[in-house]
Amino acid sequence: MADTPKAPPRRSTQGRQKIEIKKREKVDHRRVTFSKRRKGLFEKAAELCVLCGAKVAIVTFSEGRKAFCFGNHETDAMLEGYLNGRNLGEIEPSGAYVRALNESKQLYLEASMRLESERAKGKCPVRLARPEGFWWDTPMDGLGLEELEYYHNALERMMQIVQAKIEEGSNTGPGPAPGLGFIGTAGEQSLL
Amino acid sequence: MADTPKAPPRRSTQGRQKIEIKKREKVDHRRVTFSKRRKGLFEKAAELCVLCGAKVAIVTFSEGRKAFCFGNHETDAMLEGYLNGRNLGEIEPSGAYVRALNESKQLYLEASMRLESERAKGKCPVRLARPEGFWWDTPMDGLGLEELEYYHNALERMMQIVQAKIEEGSNTGPGPAPGLGFIGTAGEQSLL
DNA sequence: CTACCTATCTATAAGTG
DNA sequence: TCACTTATAGATAGGTA
């Protein structure tokens, strides 16, 4: 059918389009998609943590060599525990500080959602800043080799978890790992 | 409106329900949700990898202390590069083996989707087995030390292979990497 | 735990600022 | 780069097997 003589109801957008799951041709599209989907991925991960009491750690590297990490203190605590050769069978919440973290987690999400609905009504000029060390979502500039190394060390320790689990029950654990403060030190460099 | 005297169109389900993002009360729900959402998370991650040429690594620990990992060869290769203090500026695809991996990635996803649509039509009795070493999505049962060892060994072996490839540099050329089938060997242990 | 089904809920591709 | 909008594609809660 040809277009009608009447006003073509030119929609402001065509809405979400279906795309093939293959590398996006245009660099620009790749970047936008990475941005959006990384955000979505981290949010899903956050929900998974809260809904199921799970621990999740994610590291992504964009094509542009920027790294982003997701995790929470629980994860860090867990890693730290392994690192120090303790709590090898202790992934479950193991203390007051963990409980406290669970609470902030909950509070963060609640606040986040409250904020969102407020903003939807155009009432809230404020924006949620960095959730005070709860989620890490820290871009690491590819030029900062030290940070990358730091990151890599963190990941490597994660692999040690597997090793630790294997040795679990008969071993006090390997060396203490210095500086497990992990990523979020100064953070906040503007990337790209 | 009350139901009509006619046949109540008793819907088989109520469809997706909205849930609050807070820890699910019932253990059972937590487990089911973890299962479903972890799967969803990994799928999103896979799509992010393919669409944007990104590298993603995820580690999750369920409440029940089972760990699941997600990653791809590119990620590992990248990490391996850092590990050895080389390729520090070389996150970009750096050789034939990376290209080959990108291709298998693409092929896997295509096959996966093809399969899915076939299954949707009830025509395909086959099921995609372990994707032949591309994605690792291997649960590590805390009780199955052997499996843990197997997993760990596979990871280690894989890293060695990648390392070898990196060192080879210009050696064998674009041939299909011989050892790159890392995990998929026996795999498939029934978990839980 | 896994897979499937359905009805919904949610994420997101494009476009715009 | 991020934020907002719209229309639609995709994810998933609850239920069943």
Short mmCIF file of C-alpha atoms (C1' of nucleotides) in Angstrom, two decimals:
data_model
loop_
_atom_site.label_atom_id
_atom_site.label_comp_id
_atom_site.label_asym_id
_atom_site.label_seq_id
_atom_site.Cartn_x
_atom_site.Cartn_y
_atom_site.Cartn_z
CA MET A 1 0.00 0.00 0.00
CA ALA A 2 1.19 3.49 -0.76
CA ASP A 3 1.20 6.08 1.89
CA THR A 4 -2.12 7.59 2.70
CA PRO A 5 -3.00 11.07 1.58
CA LYS A 6 -3.46 11.96 5.20
CA ALA A 7 -0.71 13.15 7.49
CA PRO A 8 1.86 10.41 7.75
CA PRO A 9 2.04 9.88 11.50
CA ARG A 10 5.77 10.14 11.38
CA ARG A 11 6.77 8.49 14.59
CA SER A 12 9.52 10.21 16.48
CA THR A 13 11.45 6.99 16.59
CA GLN A 14 10.92 3.54 15.27
CA GLY A 15 11.38 2.05 18.67
CA ARG A 16 13.73 -0.72 19.45
CA GLN A 17 15.00 -2.50 16.40
CA LYS A 18 15.96 -6.10 16.16
CA ILE A 19 19.65 -6.57 15.61
CA GLU A 20 21.72 -9.57 14.76
CA ILE A 21 24.09 -10.79 17.39
CA LYS A 22 27.25 -10.14 15.49
CA LYS A 23 29.90 -7.50 15.77
CA ARG A 24 28.36 -4.16 15.06
CA GLU A 25 29.88 -2.67 11.97
CA LYS A 26 30.01 0.93 13.01
CA VAL A 27 32.40 1.95 15.70
CA ASP A 28 29.89 4.41 16.93
CA HIS A 29 27.24 1.78 17.36
CA ARG A 30 29.67 -0.48 19.13
CA ARG A 31 30.46 2.21 21.60
CA VAL A 32 26.90 3.13 22.33
CA THR A 33 25.87 -0.46 22.58
CA PHE A 34 28.73 -1.25 24.89
CA SER A 35 27.81 1.62 27.14
CA LYS A 36 24.19 0.70 27.36
CA ARG A 37 24.62 -2.98 27.67
CA ARG A 38 27.41 -2.83 30.17
CA LYS A 39 25.19 -0.75 32.33
CA GLY A 40 22.40 -3.23 31.88
CA LEU A 41 24.70 -6.10 32.67
CA PHE A 42 25.90 -4.54 35.89
CA GLU A 43 22.38 -3.77 36.95
CA LYS A 44 21.36 -7.33 36.35
CA ALA A 45 24.31 -8.47 38.36
CA ALA A 46 23.32 -6.17 41.18
CA GLU A 47 19.83 -7.56 41.18
CA LEU A 48 21.16 -11.06 41.20
CA CYS A 49 23.20 -10.24 44.27
CA VAL A 50 20.28 -8.82 46.13
CA LEU A 51 17.58 -11.23 45.05
CA CYS A 52 19.52 -14.38 45.62
CA GLY A 53 22.20 -13.48 48.11
CA ALA A 54 24.76 -14.29 45.50
CA LYS A 55 28.21 -12.88 45.02
CA VAL A 56 29.11 -11.62 41.63
CA ALA A 57 32.22 -10.14 40.14
CA ILE A 58 32.48 -8.89 36.61
CA VAL A 59 35.30 -7.41 34.64
CA THR A 60 34.84 -6.03 31.18
CA PHE A 61 37.22 -4.57 28.68
CA SER A 62 35.79 -2.44 25.99
CA GLU A 63 37.36 -2.39 22.61
CA GLY A 64 38.79 0.97 23.48
CA ARG A 65 40.87 -0.66 26.17
CA LYS A 66 38.95 0.66 29.06
CA ALA A 67 38.14 -1.73 31.82
CA PHE A 68 35.13 -1.68 34.02
CA CYS A 69 34.56 -3.78 37.07
CA PHE A 70 31.55 -4.75 39.01
CA GLY A 71 31.48 -6.30 42.40
CA ASN A 72 30.48 -5.67 45.92
CA HIS A 73 32.07 -5.70 49.27
CA GLU A 74 30.83 -9.12 49.94
CA THR A 75 32.78 -10.32 47.01
CA ASP A 76 35.79 -8.47 48.23
CA ALA A 77 35.37 -9.82 51.68
CA MET A 78 35.11 -13.26 50.28
CA LEU A 79 38.22 -12.85 48.23
CA GLU A 80 40.00 -11.32 51.09
CA GLY A 81 39.06 -14.19 53.28
CA TYR A 82 40.50 -16.62 50.83
CA LEU A 83 43.51 -14.52 50.38
CA ASN A 84 44.35 -14.66 53.99
CA GLY A 85 43.88 -18.34 54.12
CA ARG A 86 40.90 -18.10 56.38
CA ASN A 87 37.25 -18.72 55.98
CA LEU A 88 37.98 -21.24 53.35
CA GLY A 89 34.60 -22.78 53.79
CA GLU A 90 33.06 -19.55 54.83
CA ILE A 91 31.38 -17.98 51.94
CA GLU A 92 28.26 -17.48 53.94
CA PRO A 93 27.85 -14.18 55.67
CA SER A 94 30.38 -14.32 58.37
CA GLY A 95 30.01 -11.34 60.58
CA ALA A 96 28.56 -8.05 61.48
CA TYR A 97 30.34 -6.23 58.73
CA VAL A 98 28.78 -8.47 56.18
CA ARG A 99 25.35 -7.91 57.60
CA ALA A 100 26.00 -4.23 57.49
CA LEU A 101 26.94 -4.48 53.89
CA ASN A 102 23.85 -6.39 53.05
CA GLU A 103 21.86 -3.65 54.58
CA SER A 104 23.57 -0.94 52.64
CA LYS A 105 23.10 -2.98 49.56
CA GLN A 106 19.41 -3.07 50.22
CA LEU A 107 19.33 0.59 51.08
CA TYR A 108 21.21 1.52 47.97
CA LEU A 109 18.82 -0.28 45.75
CA GLU A 110 15.84 1.15 47.49
CA ALA A 111 17.20 4.63 47.27
CA SER A 112 18.12 4.07 43.71
CA MET A 113 14.63 3.08 42.81
CA ARG A 114 13.02 5.77 44.84
CA LEU A 115 15.19 8.26 43.07
CA GLU A 116 14.28 6.88 39.75
CA SER A 117 10.60 7.22 40.29
CA GLU A 118 11.08 10.72 41.56
CA ARG A 119 13.06 11.65 38.56
CA ALA A 120 10.40 10.16 36.39
CA LYS A 121 8.06 12.72 37.82
CA GLY A 122 10.54 15.44 37.07
CA LYS A 123 10.88 16.36 40.68
CA CYS A 124 14.36 15.35 41.59
CA PRO A 125 17.30 17.43 40.53
CA VAL A 126 19.68 15.31 42.50
CA ARG A 127 21.55 12.43 41.12
CA LEU A 128 22.81 9.40 42.93
CA ALA A 129 26.51 9.77 43.24
CA ARG A 130 28.88 6.92 43.60
CA PRO A 131 27.15 4.64 46.04
CA GLU A 132 29.92 5.16 48.51
CA GLY A 133 32.07 2.24 47.79
CA PHE A 134 29.43 -0.28 47.48
CA TRP A 135 29.39 -1.05 43.83
CA TRP A 136 32.54 -0.70 41.97
CA ASP A 137 32.04 0.43 38.48
CA THR A 138 35.35 1.97 37.96
CA PRO A 139 36.70 2.70 34.56
CA MET A 140 40.37 2.02 34.30
CA ASP A 141 42.16 3.93 31.68
CA GLY A 142 44.13 1.65 29.46
CA LEU A 143 47.16 3.83 29.87
CA GLY A 144 47.39 3.18 33.55
CA LEU A 145 49.48 0.09 33.55
CA GLU A 146 49.71 0.03 37.26
CA GLU A 147 46.01 -0.11 37.62
CA LEU A 148 45.73 -2.79 35.07
CA GLU A 149 48.29 -4.82 36.86
CA TYR A 150 46.49 -4.24 40.03
CA TYR A 151 43.35 -5.43 38.41
CA HIS A 152 45.02 -8.43 37.02
CA ASN A 153 46.37 -9.37 40.37
CA ALA A 154 42.90 -9.18 41.77
CA LEU A 155 41.61 -11.51 39.13
CA GLU A 156 44.45 -13.85 39.66
CA ARG A 157 43.55 -14.07 43.28
CA MET A 158 40.12 -15.02 42.26
CA MET A 159 41.53 -17.96 40.50
CA GLN A 160 43.29 -18.85 43.68
CA ILE A 161 39.89 -19.37 45.15
CA VAL A 162 39.53 -22.37 43.01
CA GLN A 163 42.89 -23.56 44.12
CA ALA A 164 41.97 -22.84 47.70
CA LYS A 165 38.81 -24.80 47.42
CA ILE A 166 40.76 -27.70 46.15
CA GLU A 167 43.14 -27.57 49.02
CA GLU A 168 40.42 -26.74 51.44
CA GLY A 169 40.21 -28.66 54.62
CA SER A 170 43.84 -29.43 54.98
CA ASN A 171 45.69 -26.27 54.46
CA THR A 172 45.92 -22.92 56.12
CA GLY A 173 46.39 -21.20 52.83
CA PRO A 174 49.13 -19.56 50.90
CA GLY A 175 50.65 -16.21 51.46
CA PRO A 176 48.83 -13.17 52.58
CA ALA A 177 48.09 -10.87 49.75
CA PRO A 178 49.21 -7.35 50.22
CA GLY A 179 46.94 -4.57 49.22
CA LEU A 180 43.65 -6.19 48.66
CA GLY A 181 41.99 -2.85 48.74
CA PHE A 182 41.30 -3.77 45.19
CA ILE A 183 40.19 -1.28 42.75
CA GLY A 184 38.30 1.62 44.00
CA THR A 185 41.16 3.67 45.27
CA ALA A 186 40.92 7.03 43.66
CA GLY A 187 38.98 5.94 40.65
CA GLU A 188 36.90 8.43 38.84
CA GLN A 189 39.24 9.33 36.07
CA SER A 190 37.30 10.54 33.13
CA LEU A 191 37.75 8.07 30.39
CA LEU A 192 37.48 8.51 26.72
CA MET B 1 -15.62 -7.68 35.92
CA ALA B 2 -16.64 -10.98 37.39
CA ASP B 3 -16.08 -14.03 35.34
CA THR B 4 -18.61 -14.68 32.67
CA PRO B 5 -21.01 -17.58 32.86
CA LYS B 6 -19.25 -18.86 29.82
CA ALA B 7 -16.04 -20.82 29.95
CA PRO B 8 -13.72 -18.89 32.21
CA PRO B 9 -10.62 -18.47 30.06
CA ARG B 10 -8.57 -19.81 32.89
CA ARG B 11 -5.14 -18.73 31.90
CA SER B 12 -2.52 -21.35 32.33
CA THR B 13 -0.25 -18.87 34.05
CA GLN B 14 -0.46 -15.32 35.19
CA GLY B 15 2.56 -14.38 33.22
CA ARG B 16 5.56 -12.63 34.59
CA GLN B 17 4.96 -10.94 37.89
CA LYS B 18 6.64 -7.86 39.11
CA ILE B 19 8.89 -8.50 42.08
CA GLU B 20 10.68 -6.25 44.47
CA ILE B 21 14.42 -6.19 44.28
CA LYS B 22 15.13 -7.55 47.70
CA LYS B 23 16.29 -10.88 48.94
CA ARG B 24 13.72 -13.47 48.06
CA GLU B 25 12.26 -14.94 51.18
CA LYS B 26 11.91 -18.53 50.09
CA VAL B 27 15.00 -20.56 49.55
CA ASP B 28 13.33 -22.25 46.69
CA HIS B 29 12.62 -19.01 44.94
CA ARG B 30 16.16 -17.85 45.49
CA ARG B 31 17.47 -20.92 43.85
CA VAL B 32 15.22 -20.81 40.86
CA THR B 33 15.80 -17.13 40.38
CA PHE B 34 19.53 -17.57 40.66
CA SER B 35 19.45 -20.25 38.04
CA LYS B 36 17.39 -18.31 35.60
CA ARG B 37 19.06 -15.01 36.08
CA ARG B 38 22.57 -16.34 36.05
CA LYS B 39 21.81 -17.86 32.73
CA GLY B 40 20.40 -14.58 31.52
CA LEU B 41 23.41 -12.70 32.80
CA PHE B 42 25.84 -14.95 31.00
CA GLU B 43 23.87 -14.68 27.82
CA LYS B 44 23.94 -10.92 28.04
CA ALA B 45 27.64 -11.06 28.62
CA ALA B 46 28.08 -13.25 25.58
CA GLU B 47 26.14 -10.85 23.47
CA LEU B 48 28.18 -7.95 24.77
CA CYS B 49 31.33 -9.77 23.72
CA VAL B 50 30.11 -10.39 20.24
CA LEU B 51 28.31 -7.14 19.56
CA CYS B 52 30.99 -4.84 20.82
CA GLY B 53 34.18 -6.83 20.60
CA ALA B 54 34.45 -6.59 24.33
CA LYS B 55 36.06 -8.94 26.76
CA VAL B 56 34.05 -10.03 29.73
CA ALA B 57 34.77 -12.22 32.70
CA ILE B 58 32.25 -13.08 35.35
CA VAL B 59 32.46 -15.10 38.50
CA THR B 60 29.40 -15.82 40.59
CA PHE B 61 28.96 -17.62 43.84
CA SER B 62 25.51 -18.83 44.65
CA GLU B 63 24.38 -18.94 48.20
CA GLY B 64 24.85 -22.66 48.06
CA ARG B 65 28.51 -22.10 47.51
CA LYS B 66 28.59 -23.16 43.97
CA ALA B 67 30.69 -21.06 41.68
CA PHE B 68 30.03 -20.37 38.06
CA CYS B 69 32.34 -18.63 35.70
CA PHE B 70 31.91 -16.97 32.41
CA GLY B 71 34.59 -15.88 30.04
CA ASN B 72 36.02 -16.41 26.65
CA HIS B 73 39.35 -17.06 25.11
CA GLU B 74 39.93 -13.50 24.27
CA THR B 75 39.60 -12.51 27.86
CA ASP B 76 41.97 -15.17 28.93
CA ALA B 77 44.45 -14.32 26.27
CA MET B 78 44.32 -10.75 27.35
CA LEU B 79 44.91 -11.62 30.95
CA GLU B 80 47.64 -13.94 30.04
CA GLY B 81 49.28 -11.16 28.14
CA TYR B 82 49.25 -8.97 31.17
CA LEU B 83 50.47 -11.77 33.30
CA ASN B 84 53.61 -12.00 31.35
CA GLY B 85 54.16 -8.33 31.17
CA ARG B 86 53.76 -8.18 27.44
CA ASN B 87 51.28 -6.87 25.03
CA LEU B 88 50.53 -4.19 27.48
CA GLY B 89 49.14 -2.03 24.77
CA GLU B 90 47.90 -4.97 22.83
CA ILE B 91 44.39 -5.63 23.75
CA GLU B 92 43.34 -5.34 20.19
CA PRO B 93 43.14 -8.55 18.26
CA SER B 94 46.70 -9.45 17.81
CA GLY B 95 46.91 -12.42 15.57
CA ALA B 96 45.47 -15.22 13.63
CA TYR B 97 44.43 -17.18 16.64
CA VAL B 98 42.34 -14.31 17.87
CA ARG B 99 40.64 -14.03 14.54
CA ALA B 100 39.97 -17.72 14.64
CA LEU B 101 38.42 -17.38 18.03
CA ASN B 102 36.25 -14.54 16.94
CA GLU B 103 35.00 -16.69 14.19
CA SER B 104 34.14 -19.58 16.42
CA LYS B 105 32.44 -17.17 18.73
CA GLN B 106 30.34 -15.98 15.87
CA LEU B 107 29.68 -19.49 14.71
CA TYR B 108 28.66 -20.61 18.14
CA LEU B 109 26.16 -17.88 18.53
CA GLU B 110 24.74 -18.40 15.11
CA ALA B 111 24.39 -22.09 15.67
CA SER B 112 22.93 -21.46 19.02
CA MET B 113 20.28 -19.23 17.63
CA ARG B 114 19.57 -21.44 14.70
CA LEU B 115 19.09 -24.29 17.09
CA GLU B 116 16.83 -22.27 19.24
CA SER B 117 14.52 -21.34 16.46
CA GLU B 118 14.43 -24.93 15.34
CA ARG B 119 13.55 -26.07 18.77
CA ALA B 120 10.86 -23.45 18.93
CA LYS B 121 9.27 -25.20 16.01
CA GLY B 122 9.53 -28.48 17.79
CA LYS B 123 11.67 -29.92 15.08
CA CYS B 124 15.00 -30.36 16.71
CA PRO B 125 15.57 -33.18 19.13
CA VAL B 126 19.20 -32.30 19.47
CA ARG B 127 20.53 -30.03 22.10
CA LEU B 128 23.59 -27.89 21.94
CA ALA B 129 26.10 -29.65 24.05
CA ARG B 130 28.93 -27.89 25.71
CA PRO B 131 29.85 -25.28 23.15
CA GLU B 132 33.10 -26.99 22.52
CA GLY B 133 35.32 -24.97 24.68
CA PHE B 134 34.20 -21.57 23.79
CA TRP B 135 32.26 -20.40 26.76
CA TRP B 136 33.04 -21.65 30.14
CA ASP B 137 30.01 -21.88 32.27
CA THR B 138 31.15 -24.52 34.56
CA PRO B 139 29.67 -24.93 37.98
CA MET B 140 32.19 -25.89 40.56
CA ASP B 141 30.57 -27.97 43.17
CA GLY B 142 32.13 -27.36 46.52
CA LEU B 143 31.84 -31.03 47.26
CA GLY B 144 33.34 -32.34 44.09
CA LEU B 145 37.00 -31.82 44.53
CA GLU B 146 37.76 -33.79 41.46
CA GLU B 147 35.62 -31.56 39.39
CA LEU B 148 37.26 -28.54 40.87
CA GLU B 149 40.62 -29.91 40.03
CA TYR B 150 39.48 -30.74 36.60
CA TYR B 151 38.21 -27.26 36.09
CA HIS B 152 41.27 -25.68 37.48
CA ASN B 153 43.53 -27.81 35.40
CA ALA B 154 41.56 -27.04 32.31
CA LEU B 155 41.88 -23.36 32.99
CA GLU B 156 45.54 -23.66 33.61
CA ARG B 157 46.09 -25.73 30.55
CA MET B 158 44.16 -23.32 28.48
CA MET B 159 46.24 -20.46 29.68
CA GLN B 160 49.39 -22.30 28.78
CA ILE B 161 48.07 -22.91 25.34
CA VAL B 162 47.26 -19.31 24.83
CA GLN B 163 50.62 -18.36 26.14
CA ALA B 164 52.24 -20.70 23.70
CA LYS B 165 50.27 -19.14 20.94
CA ILE B 166 51.41 -15.74 21.94
CA GLU B 167 55.01 -16.81 22.01
CA GLU B 168 54.68 -18.54 18.71
CA GLY B 169 53.78 -15.24 17.30
CA SER B 170 54.40 -15.75 13.63
CA ASN B 171 55.02 -19.42 13.73
CA THR B 172 52.27 -21.68 12.50
CA GLY B 173 50.04 -19.17 10.91
CA PRO B 174 46.28 -18.97 10.79
CA GLY B 175 45.62 -22.63 11.17
CA PRO B 176 42.97 -23.70 13.62
CA ALA B 177 44.68 -23.77 16.94
CA PRO B 178 45.23 -27.41 17.84
CA GLY B 179 44.89 -27.27 21.55
CA LEU B 180 42.37 -24.56 21.86
CA GLY B 181 39.50 -26.81 22.65
CA PHE B 182 40.24 -26.43 26.26
CA ILE B 183 37.43 -27.26 28.51
CA GLY B 184 35.12 -29.16 26.33
CA THR B 185 37.04 -32.37 26.62
CA ALA B 186 34.93 -34.46 28.85
CA GLY B 187 32.98 -31.70 30.49
CA GLU B 188 29.36 -32.24 30.94
CA GLN B 189 29.45 -33.47 34.47
CA SER B 190 25.99 -33.34 35.87
CA LEU B 191 26.03 -30.82 38.58
CA LEU B 192 23.82 -30.67 41.53
"C1'" DC C 1 18.14 -28.61 38.71
"C1'" DT C 2 16.47 -28.20 33.81
"C1'" DA C 3 13.24 -27.12 30.11
"C1'" DC C 4 8.96 -25.32 28.53
"C1'" DC C 5 4.78 -22.12 28.55
"C1'" DT C 6 2.40 -17.80 28.92
"C1'" DA C 7 1.55 -13.22 30.20
"C1'" DT C 8 3.96 -9.50 31.56
"C1'" DC C 9 7.61 -6.70 32.76
"C1'" DT C 10 11.97 -4.72 31.38
"C1'" DA C 11 15.92 -3.61 28.44
"C1'" DT C 12 17.27 -1.33 24.67
"C1'" DA C 13 18.00 0.45 19.24
"C1'" DA C 14 17.40 4.64 17.20
"C1'" DG C 15 16.90 9.20 17.37
"C1'" DT C 16 17.42 13.72 19.76
"C1'" DG C 17 19.51 17.14 22.97
"C1'" DT D 1 29.99 10.96 26.62
"C1'" DC D 2 25.43 10.79 29.18
"C1'" DA D 3 20.20 11.63 29.44
"C1'" DC D 4 15.67 11.24 27.65
"C1'" DT D 5 12.04 9.29 24.46
"C1'" DT D 6 9.46 5.82 21.94
"C1'" DA D 7 8.24 1.49 20.22
"C1'" DT D 8 9.52 -2.92 20.29
"C1'" DA D 9 12.49 -7.00 21.17
"C1'" DG D 10 13.87 -9.75 24.80
"C1'" DA D 11 13.97 -11.47 29.68
"C1'" DT D 12 11.58 -13.77 33.26
"C1'" DA D 13 7.95 -15.01 37.48
"C1'" DG D 14 5.16 -18.44 38.30
"C1'" DG D 15 3.54 -22.75 37.08
"C1'" DT D 16 4.14 -27.43 35.11
"C1'" DA D 17 6.70 -31.63 33.76
#
